[in-house]
Coordinates of C-alpha atoms in Angstrom, one line a residue:
Chain A
G1 CA 0.0 0.0 0.0
N2 CA 0.9 3.7 -0.1
S3 CA 3.4 4.8 2.4
V4 CA 5.6 7.8 3.2
T5 CA 9.0 8.2 4.8
Q6 CA 10.4 11.4 6.2
M7 CA 13.6 12.3 7.8
E8 CA 13.8 12.0 11.5
G9 CA 14.1 15.0 13.7
P10 CA 14.6 17.1 15.6
V11 CA 16.1 19.5 13.2
T12 CA 17.6 22.5 14.9
L13 CA 18.5 25.6 12.9
S14 CA 19.5 29.2 13.5
E15 CA 17.2 31.9 12.3
E16 CA 17.6 32.7 8.6
A17 CA 19.2 29.3 7.9
F18 CA 18.1 27.1 4.9
L19 CA 15.7 24.3 5.7
T20 CA 15.3 21.0 3.9
I21 CA 13.1 18.2 5.3
N22 CA 13.2 15.1 3.2
C23 CA 10.1 13.1 2.3
T24 CA 9.9 10.1 0.0
Y25 CA 6.9 8.1 -0.9
T26 CA 5.7 4.7 -2.3
A27 CA 2.5 4.7 -4.1
T28 CA 0.4 3.2 -6.9
G29 CA 0.1 5.8 -9.6
Y30 CA 0.6 9.5 -8.9
P31 CA -1.4 10.6 -5.9
S32 CA -1.5 14.1 -4.5
L33 CA 1.1 14.9 -1.9
F34 CA 0.8 17.1 1.1
W35 CA 2.8 18.9 3.8
Y36 CA 1.0 19.6 7.1
V37 CA 2.3 21.6 10.0
Q38 CA 1.4 21.3 13.6
Y39 CA 2.4 24.2 15.9
P40 CA 2.7 23.4 19.6
G41 CA -0.6 22.6 21.2
E42 CA -2.5 23.1 18.0
G43 CA -4.1 21.0 15.2
L44 CA -2.9 20.1 11.8
Q45 CA -2.8 22.8 9.2
L46 CA -2.3 22.2 5.5
L47 CA 0.9 23.9 4.5
L48 CA 1.1 23.1 0.8
K49 CA 0.2 20.4 -1.7
A50 CA 1.0 19.2 -5.2
T51 CA -1.5 17.3 -7.2
K52 CA 0.6 16.0 -10.1
A53 CA 4.2 15.2 -11.0
D54 CA 6.5 18.2 -11.4
D55 CA 4.0 20.5 -9.6
K56 CA 5.5 22.8 -7.0
G57 CA 3.4 23.6 -4.0
S58 CA 4.3 26.8 -2.1
N59 CA 3.0 28.7 0.9
K60 CA 4.5 31.1 3.5
G61 CA 8.0 30.8 1.9
F62 CA 7.9 27.0 2.0
E63 CA 8.2 25.0 -1.2
A64 CA 8.0 21.4 -2.3
T65 CA 8.3 19.9 -5.7
Y66 CA 6.6 16.6 -6.7
R67 CA 9.4 14.6 -8.3
K68 CA 8.2 11.2 -9.6
E69 CA 11.7 10.2 -10.8
T70 CA 12.9 10.2 -7.2
T71 CA 9.5 9.6 -5.6
S72 CA 10.2 12.6 -3.4
F73 CA 8.5 15.7 -2.1
H74 CA 11.1 17.5 0.0
L75 CA 10.1 20.6 1.9
E76 CA 12.4 23.6 1.7
K77 CA 12.5 27.2 2.9
G78 CA 15.3 29.6 2.2
S79 CA 15.3 31.5 5.5
V80 CA 13.5 30.1 8.5
Q81 CA 12.1 32.1 11.4
V82 CA 11.6 31.3 15.0
S83 CA 7.9 31.2 14.4
D84 CA 8.4 28.2 12.0
S85 CA 9.2 26.0 14.9
A86 CA 6.7 23.2 14.7
V87 CA 6.3 19.6 13.6
Y88 CA 6.0 19.0 9.9
F89 CA 4.2 16.0 8.4
C90 CA 4.5 14.7 4.9
A91 CA 1.3 12.9 3.8
L92 CA -0.4 11.2 0.8
P93 CA -3.7 9.4 0.3
G94 CA -4.0 5.8 1.3
D95 CA -5.0 3.1 -1.2
S96 CA -8.6 4.4 -0.8
S97 CA -9.1 8.2 -1.1
Y98 CA -10.9 8.3 2.3
K99 CA -7.8 8.7 4.4
L100 CA -4.4 10.3 4.5
I101 CA -1.2 8.4 5.5
F102 CA 1.2 10.6 7.4
G103 CA 4.9 10.3 7.9
S104 CA 6.4 10.1 11.3
G105 CA 6.8 13.9 11.5
T106 CA 9.9 16.1 11.8
R107 CA 10.2 18.5 14.6
L108 CA 11.9 21.8 13.6
L109 CA 13.3 24.1 16.2
V110 CA 14.6 27.5 15.1
R111 CA 16.8 29.4 17.5
P112 CA 17.1 33.2 17.5
Chain B
A1 CA -14.2 31.3 7.0
A2 CA -15.9 28.6 9.0
G3 CA -13.6 25.8 10.1
V4 CA -14.1 22.3 11.5
I5 CA -15.3 22.6 15.0
Q6 CA -14.5 19.9 17.6
S7 CA -15.9 19.7 21.1
P8 CA -14.8 19.5 23.8
R9 CA -11.3 20.8 23.4
H10 CA -10.1 18.9 26.5
L11 CA -11.6 15.9 28.2
I12 CA -10.5 14.0 31.3
K13 CA -12.0 10.6 32.0
E14 CA -11.2 7.7 34.3
K15 CA -10.4 4.2 33.1
R16 CA -13.5 2.2 32.1
E17 CA -15.6 5.3 31.6
T18 CA -17.1 6.4 28.3
A19 CA -16.4 9.5 26.2
T20 CA -18.2 11.2 23.3
L21 CA -16.3 13.5 20.9
K22 CA -18.1 15.7 18.5
C23 CA -17.1 17.1 15.1
Y24 CA -18.9 19.7 13.1
P25 CA -17.6 19.9 9.5
I26 CA -17.3 22.9 7.4
P27 CA -20.7 23.8 5.9
R28 CA -21.5 21.8 2.8
H29 CA -18.7 19.3 3.5
D30 CA -20.2 15.8 3.4
T31 CA -17.2 13.7 4.3
V32 CA -15.8 13.4 7.8
Y33 CA -12.6 11.7 8.9
W34 CA -11.4 10.8 12.4
Y35 CA -7.7 10.5 13.4
Q36 CA -5.9 9.6 16.6
Q37 CA -2.5 11.1 17.5
G38 CA -0.7 9.6 20.5
P39 CA 2.1 11.6 22.2
G40 CA 4.9 12.2 19.8
Q41 CA 3.2 10.0 17.2
D42 CA 1.9 10.7 13.7
P43 CA -1.9 10.8 13.2
Q44 CA -3.5 7.4 12.6
F45 CA -6.6 7.1 10.6
L46 CA -9.6 5.7 12.6
I47 CA -12.7 5.9 10.4
S48 CA -14.5 8.1 7.8
F49 CA -18.0 8.8 6.7
Y50 CA -19.4 10.0 3.4
E51 CA -23.0 11.0 3.1
K52 CA -23.7 9.5 6.5
M53 CA -22.4 6.1 5.6
Q54 CA -19.1 4.6 6.8
S55 CA -16.7 4.9 3.9
D56 CA -13.5 3.5 5.3
K57 CA -12.2 2.0 8.5
G58 CA -8.7 2.1 9.9
S59 CA -7.2 1.0 13.2
I60 CA -10.2 1.8 15.3
P61 CA -10.7 -0.4 18.4
D62 CA -13.9 -2.4 18.7
R63 CA -14.6 -0.3 21.9
F64 CA -15.0 2.7 19.7
S65 CA -17.9 3.5 17.4
A66 CA -18.8 6.5 15.3
Q67 CA -21.6 7.8 13.2
Q68 CA -22.4 10.8 11.0
F69 CA -25.8 12.4 11.4
S70 CA -28.2 14.0 9.0
D71 CA -26.7 17.4 9.5
Y72 CA -23.3 15.9 8.7
H73 CA -21.8 16.3 12.1
S74 CA -20.1 13.2 13.5
E75 CA -19.6 11.7 16.9
L76 CA -16.9 9.3 18.1
N77 CA -18.1 7.2 21.0
M78 CA -15.4 5.6 23.1
S79 CA -16.2 3.0 25.8
S80 CA -14.2 1.1 28.4
L81 CA -11.5 3.7 28.2
E82 CA -8.0 2.6 28.7
L83 CA -4.9 4.6 29.7
G84 CA -3.6 4.1 26.1
D85 CA -6.5 5.9 24.7
S86 CA -5.0 9.2 25.9
A87 CA -4.3 11.1 22.8
L88 CA -5.3 14.0 20.5
Y89 CA -8.3 13.1 18.4
F90 CA -8.7 15.1 15.2
C91 CA -11.6 15.4 12.9
A92 CA -11.3 16.5 9.3
S93 CA -13.8 17.3 6.6
S94 CA -14.0 17.6 2.9
L95 CA -16.4 18.0 0.1
G96 CA -16.7 14.6 -1.6
V97 CA -14.4 11.7 -1.1
S98 CA -11.2 13.3 -2.4
P99 CA -8.6 14.4 0.1
Y100 CA -7.9 17.6 -1.9
G101 CA -9.9 19.7 0.4
Y102 CA -8.9 18.1 3.7
T103 CA -9.4 20.6 6.6
F104 CA -8.7 19.5 10.2
G105 CA -10.2 20.7 13.4
S106 CA -8.1 21.8 16.4
G107 CA -8.6 18.4 18.0
T108 CA -9.9 17.1 21.3
R109 CA -7.3 16.2 23.9
L110 CA -8.5 13.1 25.8
T111 CA -6.7 12.2 29.0
V112 CA -7.6 8.9 30.7
V113 CA -6.5 8.7 34.3

């Protein structure tokens, strides 16, 4: 079945550093891919998505490109802020469209 | 814009008690999903409903049941609570069965003592 693997955290960066969080997937066909963010004590928020190969999702300075050749959807940001500290989840639909399968989450801590 | 509303936000129950969690989807959304997130874990899919019918079932214990009502709100009923049921429970909604428009609520934090 569909699955997703993302890099383990925590990732600790200084403010204005470059961020990459790796995500690779296994899937039948070319499903939509998502990044969700969870700030401390809060729910899951959709950060960005890509619905087909070579699409680039972007939001709040974050970007991720759907690469079918490498089955990857890595999250990047050129200059992180303290307010970006959160847990980031890569996700894709399960074998049925009724559910999302999440990666294990990567905790990002940005220090001033 | 209206979001997914979950109630209560926090709930404390004793072992072997029952709990009911409620989810009010975004207006016009007809599909509801329930997820469980243990401490430091990724969200795990429990169950989903489309047009008031169960559409998919994940790792939901037999002690749990859920339903979607005519106004599309959903309730997750949990009986014989165990310490391991302590978790964040998220509800999400979408229009139709596609996950393209998946919006999560803020969750209910259940603590079993």
